[in-house]
Short mmCIF file of C-alpha atoms in Angstrom, two decimals:
data_model
loop_
_atom_site.label_atom_id
_atom_site.label_comp_id
_atom_site.label_asym_id
_atom_site.label_seq_id
_atom_site.Cartn_x
_atom_site.Cartn_y
_atom_site.Cartn_z
CA UNK A 290 18.85 7.52 -46.54
CA UNK A 291 18.83 3.97 -47.77
CA UNK A 292 16.34 2.27 -49.99
CA UNK A 293 15.70 -0.32 -47.30
CA UNK A 294 14.49 2.39 -44.94
CA UNK A 295 11.93 3.56 -47.48
CA UNK A 296 10.69 0.48 -49.32
CA UNK A 297 8.41 2.35 -51.68
CA UNK A 298 9.84 5.07 -53.86
CA UNK A 299 8.21 7.32 -56.38
CA UNK A 300 7.87 5.27 -59.55
CA UNK A 301 8.05 8.37 -61.72
CA UNK A 302 11.02 10.44 -62.68
CA UNK A 303 10.06 13.83 -61.32
CA UNK A 304 12.66 15.62 -63.46
CA UNK A 305 11.26 14.55 -66.85
CA UNK A 306 9.07 17.24 -68.50
CA UNK A 307 5.45 16.18 -67.78
CA UNK A 308 2.73 16.22 -70.48
CA UNK A 309 0.69 19.39 -71.03
CA UNK A 310 -2.47 18.03 -69.39
CA UNK A 311 -0.51 17.25 -66.26
CA UNK A 312 1.15 20.65 -66.25
CA UNK A 313 -2.17 22.46 -66.63
CA UNK A 314 -3.86 20.36 -63.96
CA UNK A 315 -0.97 20.93 -61.61
CA UNK A 316 -1.00 24.69 -62.26
CA UNK A 317 -4.72 24.90 -61.54
CA UNK A 318 -4.33 22.76 -58.44
CA UNK A 319 -1.49 25.01 -57.24
CA UNK A 320 -3.83 28.00 -57.55
CA UNK A 321 -6.52 26.20 -55.56
CA UNK A 322 -3.92 25.29 -52.95
CA UNK A 323 -4.15 28.92 -51.87
CA UNK A 324 -7.40 28.00 -50.16
CA UNK A 325 -5.31 26.31 -47.47
CA UNK A 326 -4.05 28.42 -44.52
CA UNK A 327 -0.84 30.30 -45.31
CA UNK A 328 1.25 28.66 -42.56
CA UNK A 329 0.11 25.23 -43.71
CA UNK A 330 1.04 26.02 -47.31
CA UNK A 331 4.40 27.42 -46.31
CA UNK A 332 5.26 24.25 -44.43
CA UNK A 333 3.79 21.59 -46.69
CA UNK A 334 2.84 23.33 -49.96
CA UNK A 335 5.93 22.23 -51.90
CA UNK A 336 5.60 18.64 -50.71
CA UNK A 337 1.89 18.59 -51.48
CA UNK A 338 2.60 19.73 -55.02
CA UNK A 339 5.29 17.08 -55.36
CA UNK A 340 2.86 14.39 -54.22
CA UNK A 341 0.04 15.57 -56.46
CA UNK A 342 2.43 15.80 -59.40
CA UNK A 343 3.56 12.21 -58.80
CA UNK A 344 -0.07 11.11 -58.58
CA UNK A 345 -0.89 12.87 -61.85
CA UNK A 346 2.09 11.39 -63.67
CA UNK A 347 1.17 7.90 -62.48
CA UNK A 348 -2.45 8.38 -63.56
CA UNK A 349 -1.35 9.73 -66.95
CA UNK A 350 1.07 6.85 -67.52
CA UNK A 351 -1.52 4.24 -66.57
CA UNK A 352 -4.62 5.64 -68.33
CA UNK A 353 -3.52 8.70 -70.23
CA UNK A 354 -5.77 11.75 -70.28
CA UNK A 355 -8.68 9.71 -68.89
CA UNK A 356 -6.62 8.82 -65.83
CA UNK A 357 -5.79 12.49 -65.24
CA UNK A 358 -9.47 13.46 -65.63
CA UNK A 359 -10.58 10.73 -63.23
CA UNK A 360 -8.22 12.07 -60.60
CA UNK A 361 -9.74 15.55 -60.73
CA UNK A 362 -13.01 15.12 -58.80
CA UNK A 363 -11.54 13.34 -55.78
CA UNK A 364 -8.50 15.65 -55.79
CA UNK A 365 -10.73 18.72 -55.77
CA UNK A 366 -12.86 17.26 -52.96
CA UNK A 367 -9.75 16.43 -50.97
CA UNK A 368 -8.36 19.92 -51.45
CA UNK A 369 -11.59 21.73 -50.54
CA UNK A 370 -12.40 19.56 -47.53
CA UNK A 371 -8.76 19.44 -46.41
CA UNK A 372 -8.39 23.23 -46.68
CA UNK A 373 -11.56 23.75 -44.64
CA UNK A 374 -10.29 21.21 -42.11
CA UNK A 375 -6.88 22.91 -41.90
CA UNK A 376 -8.58 26.25 -41.24
CA UNK A 377 -10.66 24.50 -38.58
CA UNK A 378 -7.48 23.05 -37.02
CA UNK A 379 -5.95 26.53 -36.85
CA UNK A 380 -9.10 27.97 -35.31
CA UNK A 381 -9.30 25.09 -32.82
CA UNK A 382 -5.67 25.55 -31.82
CA UNK A 383 -6.21 29.31 -31.47
CA UNK A 384 -9.22 28.71 -29.23
CA UNK A 385 -7.23 26.16 -27.24
CA UNK A 386 -4.36 28.65 -26.90
CA UNK A 387 -6.79 31.32 -25.68
CA UNK A 388 -8.34 28.86 -23.25
CA UNK A 389 -4.90 27.86 -21.97
CA UNK A 390 -3.89 31.49 -21.58
CA UNK A 391 -7.11 32.24 -19.68
CA UNK A 392 -6.60 29.25 -17.34
CA UNK A 393 -2.96 30.19 -16.72
CA UNK A 394 -3.83 33.81 -16.06
CA UNK A 395 -6.53 32.76 -13.61
CA UNK A 396 -4.22 30.41 -11.70
CA UNK A 397 -1.41 32.98 -11.73
CA UNK A 398 -3.61 35.82 -10.49
CA UNK A 399 -5.03 33.57 -7.76
CA UNK A 400 -1.54 32.63 -6.56
CA UNK A 401 -0.40 36.28 -6.63
CA UNK A 402 -3.51 37.60 -4.85
CA UNK A 403 -3.23 34.91 -2.15
CA UNK A 404 0.43 35.79 -1.69
CA UNK A 405 -0.41 39.51 -1.43
CA UNK A 406 -3.16 38.78 1.10
CA UNK A 407 -0.68 36.72 3.09
CA UNK A 408 1.84 39.58 3.13
CA UNK A 409 -0.93 41.94 4.33
CA UNK A 410 -1.62 39.50 7.13
CA UNK A 411 2.07 39.23 8.00
CA UNK A 412 2.41 43.00 8.27
CA UNK A 413 -0.68 43.20 10.43
CA UNK A 414 0.63 40.31 12.50
CA UNK A 415 3.90 42.18 13.09
CA UNK A 416 1.86 45.12 14.35
CA UNK A 417 -0.09 42.78 16.62
CA UNK A 418 3.12 41.30 17.99
CA UNK A 419 4.55 44.71 18.78
CA UNK A 420 1.23 45.96 20.19
CA UNK A 421 0.69 43.08 22.57
CA UNK A 422 4.23 42.43 23.76
CA UNK A 423 3.61 44.31 27.01
CA UNK A 424 0.46 42.30 27.74
CA UNK A 425 2.25 39.03 26.98
CA UNK A 426 5.12 40.00 29.27
CA UNK A 427 2.69 40.96 32.08
CA UNK A 428 1.06 38.48 34.44
CA UNK A 429 -2.26 38.78 32.55
CA UNK A 430 -1.79 35.60 30.44
CA UNK A 431 -1.03 33.51 33.55
CA UNK A 432 -4.10 34.91 35.31
CA UNK A 433 -6.33 34.48 32.28
CA UNK A 434 -5.24 31.39 30.29
CA UNK A 435 -7.65 32.35 27.49
CA UNK A 436 -5.32 35.23 26.58
CA UNK A 437 -2.31 32.92 26.41
CA UNK A 438 -4.26 30.37 24.36
CA UNK A 439 -5.47 33.06 21.94
CA UNK A 440 -1.90 34.29 21.55
CA UNK A 441 -0.70 30.72 20.90
CA UNK A 442 -3.43 30.32 18.29
CA UNK A 443 -2.17 33.46 16.55
CA UNK A 444 1.38 32.07 16.55
CA UNK A 445 0.27 28.61 15.36
CA UNK A 446 -1.79 30.12 12.54
CA UNK A 447 1.10 32.36 11.51
CA UNK A 448 3.58 29.46 11.44
CA UNK A 449 1.14 27.26 9.51
CA UNK A 450 0.53 30.00 6.93
CA UNK A 451 4.26 30.73 6.64
CA UNK A 452 5.14 27.06 6.05
CA UNK A 453 2.37 26.67 3.46
CA UNK A 454 3.45 29.82 1.61
CA UNK A 455 7.05 28.58 1.58
CA UNK A 456 6.09 25.09 0.41
CA UNK A 457 3.83 26.42 -2.35
CA UNK A 458 5.68 29.59 -3.27
CA UNK A 459 9.33 28.57 -3.25
CA UNK A 460 9.00 26.08 -6.14
CA UNK A 461 7.28 28.79 -8.21
CA UNK A 462 9.99 31.32 -7.37
CA UNK A 463 12.75 28.75 -7.97
CA UNK A 464 11.25 27.81 -11.34
CA UNK A 465 11.06 31.45 -12.38
CA UNK A 466 14.61 32.24 -11.18
CA UNK A 467 16.06 29.10 -12.81
CA UNK A 468 14.43 29.92 -16.14
CA UNK A 469 15.48 33.58 -15.89
CA UNK A 470 19.08 32.51 -15.26
CA UNK A 471 18.96 30.06 -18.16
CA UNK A 472 17.51 32.64 -20.55
CA UNK A 473 19.67 35.47 -19.13
CA UNK A 474 16.60 37.54 -18.34
CA UNK A 475 18.27 39.93 -15.95
CA UNK A 476 15.12 42.04 -15.56
CA UNK A 477 13.32 39.12 -13.89
CA UNK A 478 16.28 38.51 -11.58
CA UNK A 479 16.34 42.22 -10.70
CA UNK A 480 12.66 42.02 -9.76
CA UNK A 481 13.33 39.02 -7.54
CA UNK A 482 16.12 40.94 -5.81
CA UNK A 483 13.66 43.59 -4.56
CA UNK A 484 12.54 41.65 -1.40
CA UNK A 485 16.08 40.92 -0.08
CA UNK A 486 17.23 44.45 -0.93
CA UNK A 487 14.17 45.93 0.84
CA UNK A 488 14.85 43.77 3.87
CA UNK A 489 18.52 44.79 3.89
CA UNK A 490 17.55 48.48 3.71
CA UNK A 491 15.05 48.02 6.53
CA UNK A 492 17.56 46.22 8.76
CA UNK A 493 20.21 48.82 7.99
CA UNK A 494 17.75 51.54 8.97
CA UNK A 495 17.01 49.79 12.29
CA UNK A 496 20.72 49.56 13.03
CA UNK A 497 21.22 53.23 12.12
CA UNK A 498 18.18 54.33 14.15
CA UNK A 499 19.52 52.53 17.22
CA UNK A 500 23.12 53.64 16.87
CA UNK A 501 23.34 56.85 14.89
CA UNK A 502 20.13 58.87 14.66
CA UNK A 503 19.39 59.51 18.39
CA UNK A 504 22.11 61.71 19.84
CA UNK A 505 22.56 61.45 23.58
CA UNK A 506 22.82 65.18 24.21
CA UNK A 507 19.10 65.80 23.52
CA UNK A 508 16.58 66.16 26.32
CA UNK A 509 14.40 63.15 27.19
CA UNK A 510 11.29 64.66 25.58
CA UNK A 511 13.23 65.54 22.43
CA UNK A 512 14.64 62.01 22.33
CA UNK A 513 11.10 60.61 22.70
CA UNK A 514 9.82 62.80 19.86
CA UNK A 515 12.70 61.73 17.67
CA UNK A 516 12.11 58.09 18.58
CA UNK A 517 8.46 58.46 17.50
CA UNK A 518 9.56 60.00 14.22
CA UNK A 519 12.08 57.22 13.65
CA UNK A 520 9.40 54.66 14.50
CA UNK A 521 7.04 56.12 11.92
CA UNK A 522 9.79 56.08 9.28
CA UNK A 523 10.52 52.49 10.25
CA UNK A 524 6.88 51.51 9.69
CA UNK A 525 6.72 53.49 6.44
CA UNK A 526 9.90 51.77 5.20
CA UNK A 527 8.49 48.39 6.14
CA UNK A 528 5.23 49.06 4.30
CA UNK A 529 7.00 50.49 1.25
CA UNK A 530 9.42 47.57 1.15
CA UNK A 531 6.60 45.06 1.48
CA UNK A 532 4.48 46.71 -1.23
CA UNK A 533 7.47 47.02 -3.57
CA UNK A 534 8.42 43.38 -2.90
CA UNK A 535 4.91 42.08 -3.56
CA UNK A 536 4.62 44.11 -6.78
CA UNK A 537 8.09 43.08 -7.97
CA UNK A 538 7.59 39.37 -7.24
CA UNK A 539 4.13 39.46 -8.84
CA UNK A 540 5.51 41.05 -12.03
CA UNK A 541 8.44 38.61 -12.09
CA UNK A 542 6.17 35.59 -11.68
CA UNK A 543 3.66 36.81 -14.26
CA UNK A 544 6.47 37.35 -16.79
CA UNK A 545 7.89 33.88 -16.19
CA UNK A 546 6.71 30.70 -17.82
CA UNK A 547 5.56 28.67 -14.84
CA UNK A 548 3.98 25.31 -15.58
CA UNK A 549 0.29 24.78 -14.73
CA UNK A 550 1.26 21.94 -12.39
CA UNK A 551 3.44 24.29 -10.31
CA UNK A 552 0.55 26.74 -9.96
CA UNK A 553 -1.87 23.96 -9.12
CA UNK A 554 0.49 22.73 -6.38
CA UNK A 555 0.95 26.31 -5.10
CA UNK A 556 -2.82 26.74 -4.94
CA UNK A 557 -3.19 23.51 -2.96
CA UNK A 558 -0.59 24.83 -0.50
CA UNK A 559 -2.52 28.11 -0.50
CA UNK A 560 -5.53 26.26 0.97
CA UNK A 561 -3.39 25.47 4.03
CA UNK A 562 -2.00 29.02 4.05
CA UNK A 563 -5.54 30.40 4.00
CA UNK A 564 -6.46 28.11 6.86
CA UNK A 565 -3.47 29.45 8.80
CA UNK A 566 -4.49 33.02 7.99
CA UNK A 567 -8.05 32.39 9.21
CA UNK A 568 -6.64 30.83 12.39
CA UNK A 569 -4.42 33.86 12.96
CA UNK A 570 -7.33 36.23 12.43
CA UNK A 571 -9.51 34.21 14.82
CA UNK A 572 -6.69 34.25 17.40
CA UNK A 573 -6.31 38.05 17.16
CA UNK A 574 -10.07 38.54 17.56
CA UNK A 575 -10.16 36.11 20.49
CA UNK A 576 -7.15 37.83 22.06
CA UNK A 577 -8.90 41.22 21.88
CA UNK A 578 -12.11 39.82 23.36
CA UNK A 579 -10.20 38.05 26.18
CA UNK A 580 -8.34 41.21 27.09
CA UNK A 581 -11.60 43.17 26.90
CA UNK A 582 -13.16 40.75 29.37
CA UNK A 583 -10.13 40.49 31.65
CA UNK A 584 -8.65 43.99 31.65
CA UNK A 585 -10.74 46.45 29.61
CA UNK A 586 -8.63 49.35 30.86
CA UNK A 587 -5.64 47.92 28.97
CA UNK A 588 -7.44 48.36 25.66
CA UNK A 589 -7.80 52.08 26.17
CA UNK A 590 -4.05 52.47 26.63
CA UNK A 591 -2.43 54.40 23.80
CA UNK A 592 -0.76 52.14 21.31
CA UNK A 593 2.53 54.01 21.58
CA UNK A 594 4.67 51.81 19.33
CA UNK A 595 3.22 53.40 16.19
CA UNK A 596 2.75 56.77 17.77
CA UNK A 597 -0.42 57.60 15.84
CA UNK A 598 -2.43 58.27 18.99
CA UNK A 599 -4.72 55.28 18.58
CA UNK A 600 -5.82 53.08 21.48
CA UNK A 601 -4.83 49.44 21.75
CA UNK A 602 -8.48 48.39 21.42
CA UNK A 603 -8.88 50.32 18.18
CA UNK A 604 -5.59 48.91 16.89
CA UNK A 605 -6.69 45.35 17.63
CA UNK A 606 -10.05 45.99 15.94
CA UNK A 607 -8.36 47.40 12.83
CA UNK A 608 -5.92 44.47 12.76
CA UNK A 609 -8.75 41.97 13.07
CA UNK A 610 -10.65 43.65 10.22
CA UNK A 611 -7.54 43.74 7.98
CA UNK A 612 -6.82 40.08 8.73
CA UNK A 613 -10.45 39.17 8.08
CA UNK A 614 -10.40 40.95 4.71
CA UNK A 615 -7.05 39.33 3.82
CA UNK A 616 -8.39 35.87 4.74
CA UNK A 617 -11.62 36.35 2.75
CA UNK A 618 -9.69 37.62 -0.28
CA UNK A 619 -7.34 34.61 -0.01
CA UNK A 620 -10.24 32.14 0.27
CA UNK A 621 -11.99 33.63 -2.80
CA UNK A 622 -8.83 33.71 -4.90
CA UNK A 623 -7.82 30.14 -3.95
CA UNK A 624 -11.32 28.95 -4.83
CA UNK A 625 -11.18 30.78 -8.18
CA UNK A 626 -7.78 29.34 -9.01
CA UNK A 627 -8.68 25.78 -8.14
CA UNK A 628 -11.98 25.94 -10.02
CA UNK A 629 -10.11 26.67 -13.28
CA UNK A 630 -10.22 23.56 -15.49
CA UNK A 631 -6.86 21.84 -16.07
CA UNK A 632 -5.33 22.85 -19.41
CA UNK A 633 -5.11 20.04 -21.95
CA UNK A 634 -1.57 19.06 -22.89
CA UNK A 635 -0.50 20.33 -26.33
CA UNK A 636 -0.30 16.74 -27.47
CA UNK A 637 -4.00 15.96 -27.06
CA UNK A 638 -5.02 19.41 -28.33
CA UNK A 639 -3.15 18.79 -31.59
CA UNK A 640 -5.22 15.70 -32.41
CA UNK A 641 -8.52 17.06 -31.09
CA UNK B 225 7.98 25.22 -26.96
CA UNK B 226 9.54 22.00 -28.19
CA UNK B 227 10.69 21.25 -24.65
CA UNK B 228 7.20 21.76 -23.26
CA UNK B 229 5.86 19.38 -25.95
CA UNK B 230 8.44 16.80 -24.94
CA UNK B 231 7.63 17.24 -21.26
CA UNK B 232 3.88 17.06 -21.93
CA UNK B 233 4.32 13.86 -23.92
CA UNK B 234 6.03 12.19 -20.99
CA UNK B 235 2.93 12.71 -18.88
CA UNK B 236 0.32 11.96 -21.52
CA UNK B 237 -1.21 8.54 -21.46
CA UNK B 238 -1.15 7.21 -25.06
CA UNK B 239 -4.76 6.13 -24.55
CA UNK B 240 -5.75 9.79 -24.10
CA UNK B 241 -5.30 10.28 -27.85
CA UNK B 242 -7.58 7.41 -28.85
CA UNK B 243 -9.45 6.75 -31.00
CA UNK B 244 -7.25 7.84 -33.87
CA UNK B 245 -8.79 8.85 -37.17
CA UNK B 246 -8.40 6.19 -39.89
CA UNK B 247 -6.03 8.47 -41.83
CA UNK B 248 -3.75 8.98 -38.83
CA UNK B 249 -3.71 5.29 -37.93
CA UNK B 250 -2.98 4.19 -41.51
CA UNK B 251 -0.16 6.70 -41.79
CA UNK B 252 1.31 5.29 -38.56
CA UNK B 253 0.99 1.75 -39.90
CA UNK B 254 2.77 2.73 -43.10
CA UNK B 255 5.64 4.11 -40.99
CA UNK B 256 5.86 1.03 -38.76
CA UNK B 257 8.83 -0.43 -40.64
CA UNK B 258 10.80 2.73 -41.28
CA UNK B 259 10.78 6.26 -42.51
CA UNK B 260 8.94 7.35 -45.66
CA UNK B 261 8.21 10.47 -47.64
CA UNK B 262 4.66 11.69 -48.31
CA UNK B 263 4.05 9.97 -51.64
CA UNK B 264 5.53 6.73 -50.33
CA UNK B 265 3.11 6.83 -47.38
CA UNK B 266 0.22 7.46 -49.73
CA UNK B 267 1.14 4.54 -51.99
CA UNK B 268 1.78 2.19 -49.07
CA UNK B 269 -1.64 2.93 -47.53
CA UNK B 270 -3.34 2.42 -50.89
CA UNK B 271 -1.44 -0.83 -51.48
CA UNK B 272 -2.14 -2.58 -48.21
CA UNK B 273 -5.79 -1.50 -48.12
CA UNK B 274 -6.12 -2.84 -51.70
CA UNK B 275 -7.16 0.60 -52.86
CA UNK B 276 -9.93 0.88 -50.28
CA UNK B 277 -8.30 3.94 -48.73
CA UNK B 278 -6.82 6.53 -51.05
CA UNK B 279 -5.47 9.52 -49.20
CA UNK B 280 -5.28 12.83 -51.01
CA UNK B 281 -2.33 15.22 -50.60
CA UNK B 282 -4.28 17.68 -48.42
CA UNK B 283 -5.65 15.00 -46.09
CA UNK B 284 -2.22 13.41 -45.93
CA UNK B 285 -0.37 16.59 -45.01
CA UNK B 286 -3.08 17.86 -42.70
CA UNK B 287 -2.75 14.56 -40.80
CA UNK B 288 1.03 14.80 -40.90
CA UNK B 289 0.88 18.31 -39.44
CA UNK B 290 -1.37 17.14 -36.60
CA UNK B 291 0.81 14.11 -35.93
CA UNK B 292 4.01 16.16 -35.85
CA UNK B 293 2.37 18.62 -33.43
CA UNK B 294 1.21 15.74 -31.24
CA UNK B 295 4.66 14.17 -31.29
CA UNK B 296 3.50 10.96 -32.97
CA UNK B 297 5.87 11.33 -35.91
CA UNK B 298 8.91 13.44 -36.65
CA UNK B 299 10.83 14.55 -39.66
CA UNK B 300 13.94 12.50 -40.32
CA UNK B 301 17.06 14.62 -40.16
CA UNK B 302 18.72 12.97 -43.14
CA UNK B 303 17.84 14.21 -46.59
CA UNK B 304 17.86 11.92 -49.64
CA UNK B 305 20.85 11.80 -51.91
CA UNK B 306 20.10 14.37 -54.68
CA UNK B 307 21.32 11.84 -57.25
CA UNK B 308 18.69 9.31 -56.17
CA UNK B 309 15.74 11.39 -55.04
CA UNK B 310 14.40 14.94 -54.80
CA UNK B 311 16.34 16.51 -51.92
CA UNK B 312 13.40 18.78 -51.04
CA UNK B 313 11.44 15.71 -50.09
CA UNK B 314 10.98 15.23 -46.36
CA UNK B 315 10.99 11.83 -44.74
CA UNK B 316 8.90 11.06 -41.66
CA UNK B 317 9.24 8.41 -38.99
CA UNK B 318 7.36 7.28 -35.90
CA UNK B 319 8.51 8.59 -32.54
CA UNK B 320 8.66 6.34 -29.48
CA UNK B 321 5.52 8.03 -28.23
CA UNK B 322 3.89 7.52 -31.63
CA UNK B 323 4.72 3.82 -31.47
CA UNK B 324 3.09 3.61 -28.02
CA UNK B 325 -0.02 5.35 -29.32
CA UNK B 326 -0.19 3.05 -32.37
CA UNK B 327 0.09 0.01 -30.10
CA UNK B 328 -2.63 1.38 -27.84
CA UNK B 329 -4.89 1.93 -30.86
CA UNK B 330 -4.17 -1.61 -32.09
CA UNK B 331 -5.14 -3.01 -28.70
CA UNK B 332 -8.30 -0.89 -28.69
CA UNK B 333 -9.28 -2.19 -32.12
CA UNK B 334 -8.50 -5.77 -31.05
CA UNK B 335 -10.83 -5.39 -28.09
CA UNK B 336 -13.48 -3.93 -30.37
CA UNK B 337 -13.20 -6.81 -32.83
CA UNK B 338 -13.30 -9.34 -29.97
CA UNK B 339 -16.48 -7.70 -28.71
CA UNK B 340 -18.00 -7.72 -32.19
CA UNK B 341 -17.12 -11.41 -32.61
CA UNK B 342 -18.81 -12.22 -29.31
CA UNK B 343 -22.11 -10.79 -30.58
CA UNK B 344 -24.41 -12.15 -33.28
CA UNK B 345 -22.37 -10.14 -35.79
CA UNK B 346 -19.43 -12.45 -35.10
CA UNK B 347 -20.75 -15.45 -37.03
CA UNK B 348 -21.87 -13.36 -39.98
CA UNK B 349 -18.55 -11.57 -40.06
CA UNK B 350 -16.59 -14.84 -40.10
CA UNK B 351 -18.91 -16.18 -42.80
CA UNK B 352 -18.47 -13.07 -44.88
CA UNK B 353 -14.74 -12.84 -44.29
CA UNK B 354 -15.32 -9.86 -41.95
CA UNK B 355 -14.74 -7.12 -44.49
CA UNK B 356 -13.35 -3.96 -42.96
CA UNK B 357 -13.62 -1.85 -46.09
CA UNK B 358 -15.36 1.35 -45.24
CA UNK B 359 -13.58 4.39 -46.48
CA UNK B 360 -13.07 4.72 -50.19
CA UNK B 361 -11.93 7.29 -52.64
CA UNK B 362 -9.25 9.91 -52.36
CA UNK B 363 -9.07 11.61 -48.99
CA UNK B 364 -11.56 9.20 -47.53
CA UNK B 365 -9.62 8.78 -44.37
CA UNK B 366 -11.48 11.31 -42.23
#
């Protein structure tokens, strides 16, 4: 610290014993300093006393007791107004922090709800794919191009939604994983491992069901019954894995410090994802209506893949309803998230 | 937290913080040529405003707290030599961002003065020496 870097130095020797009037004034001022917020005093209290002491000593040296007395009124005004202002600053920053927390929570919940709605749509879409594979393989689509077009619309919507979810969601997940790795938050990383572990379990089950669980010595009807049972377990595992994955990822994301800009970008991508979801839902509904018009008897066929005894028509109706609900939920949550005002940067809030 | 402040600063337009309060701007001006401690800032402001602006300790440190939080100034890491000065004393200096904000405020005030000169006030102001004294008394910076 050189004298050239600080051209003006205190003209008083702060270590000399000050006169009684200065000591009394300073003691009283120190008591009044308690009007300031505690955190403010803890950070700047000592310095403030140093400055006021230097001011008092200068005033005393220049005008004696009269100088000290003349300093009192403005010093008291400064202290009272400044203390009130400092309390106001703290309150303003608290309100700003609450506002920021509310905005972040709204954007986060919107992103998570949209993601959950998308997963619901994906699961329903998988059911649709399995349900309609026989129709797609038949000559019905070539006879009735509307069926083929509706199926293509479902695929296009699904791909569009998938790409949008990846574009918007991967940066959020990457941010959370990167920060968790940096801060050694293993709990967050464990939560993010739930989706791949669930998928691995599900794939392992499929392999085991195809190679281990159905012994060849059973009768055909017994094999069919066992296949139905295995199919139900497969669906249950898929649903459980998906629910566990959504919950785990949601908890991991909500416990991570994701920047507002990341969420805002994810929500913009979610608009496209929602569009894709709506397209998929419209395709499924159109597919059902086309099949109803072209081959109504096909819709009354039992939807054997799930083995719950439902007809294909009922399955398609349920899938359309689920997709419709998922799309509506996604639209509402994206709208809520995007309507949240942008949080002010800390920098501008500090000087507000 | 400090990292998020630093990141936020990079994306904040210095003009977004304008106008600055007189106390904040005067403190920045007093730090234009180097780092200073609180009392030195106070004396410098009083000196170059010819006593028109006398900051009190509470106003001074309230402004300093806001400016540190906004990244306009920072505490110097070096402490004074105990033989020469009180080692508990903290020295403050402008940050790069603070310098940008001070420049932006200077430009804003220049534009304001140019506008004022272009009106009928301009001639009177030149005739009267265009006094800018407004705030007076201790803590009159707000």
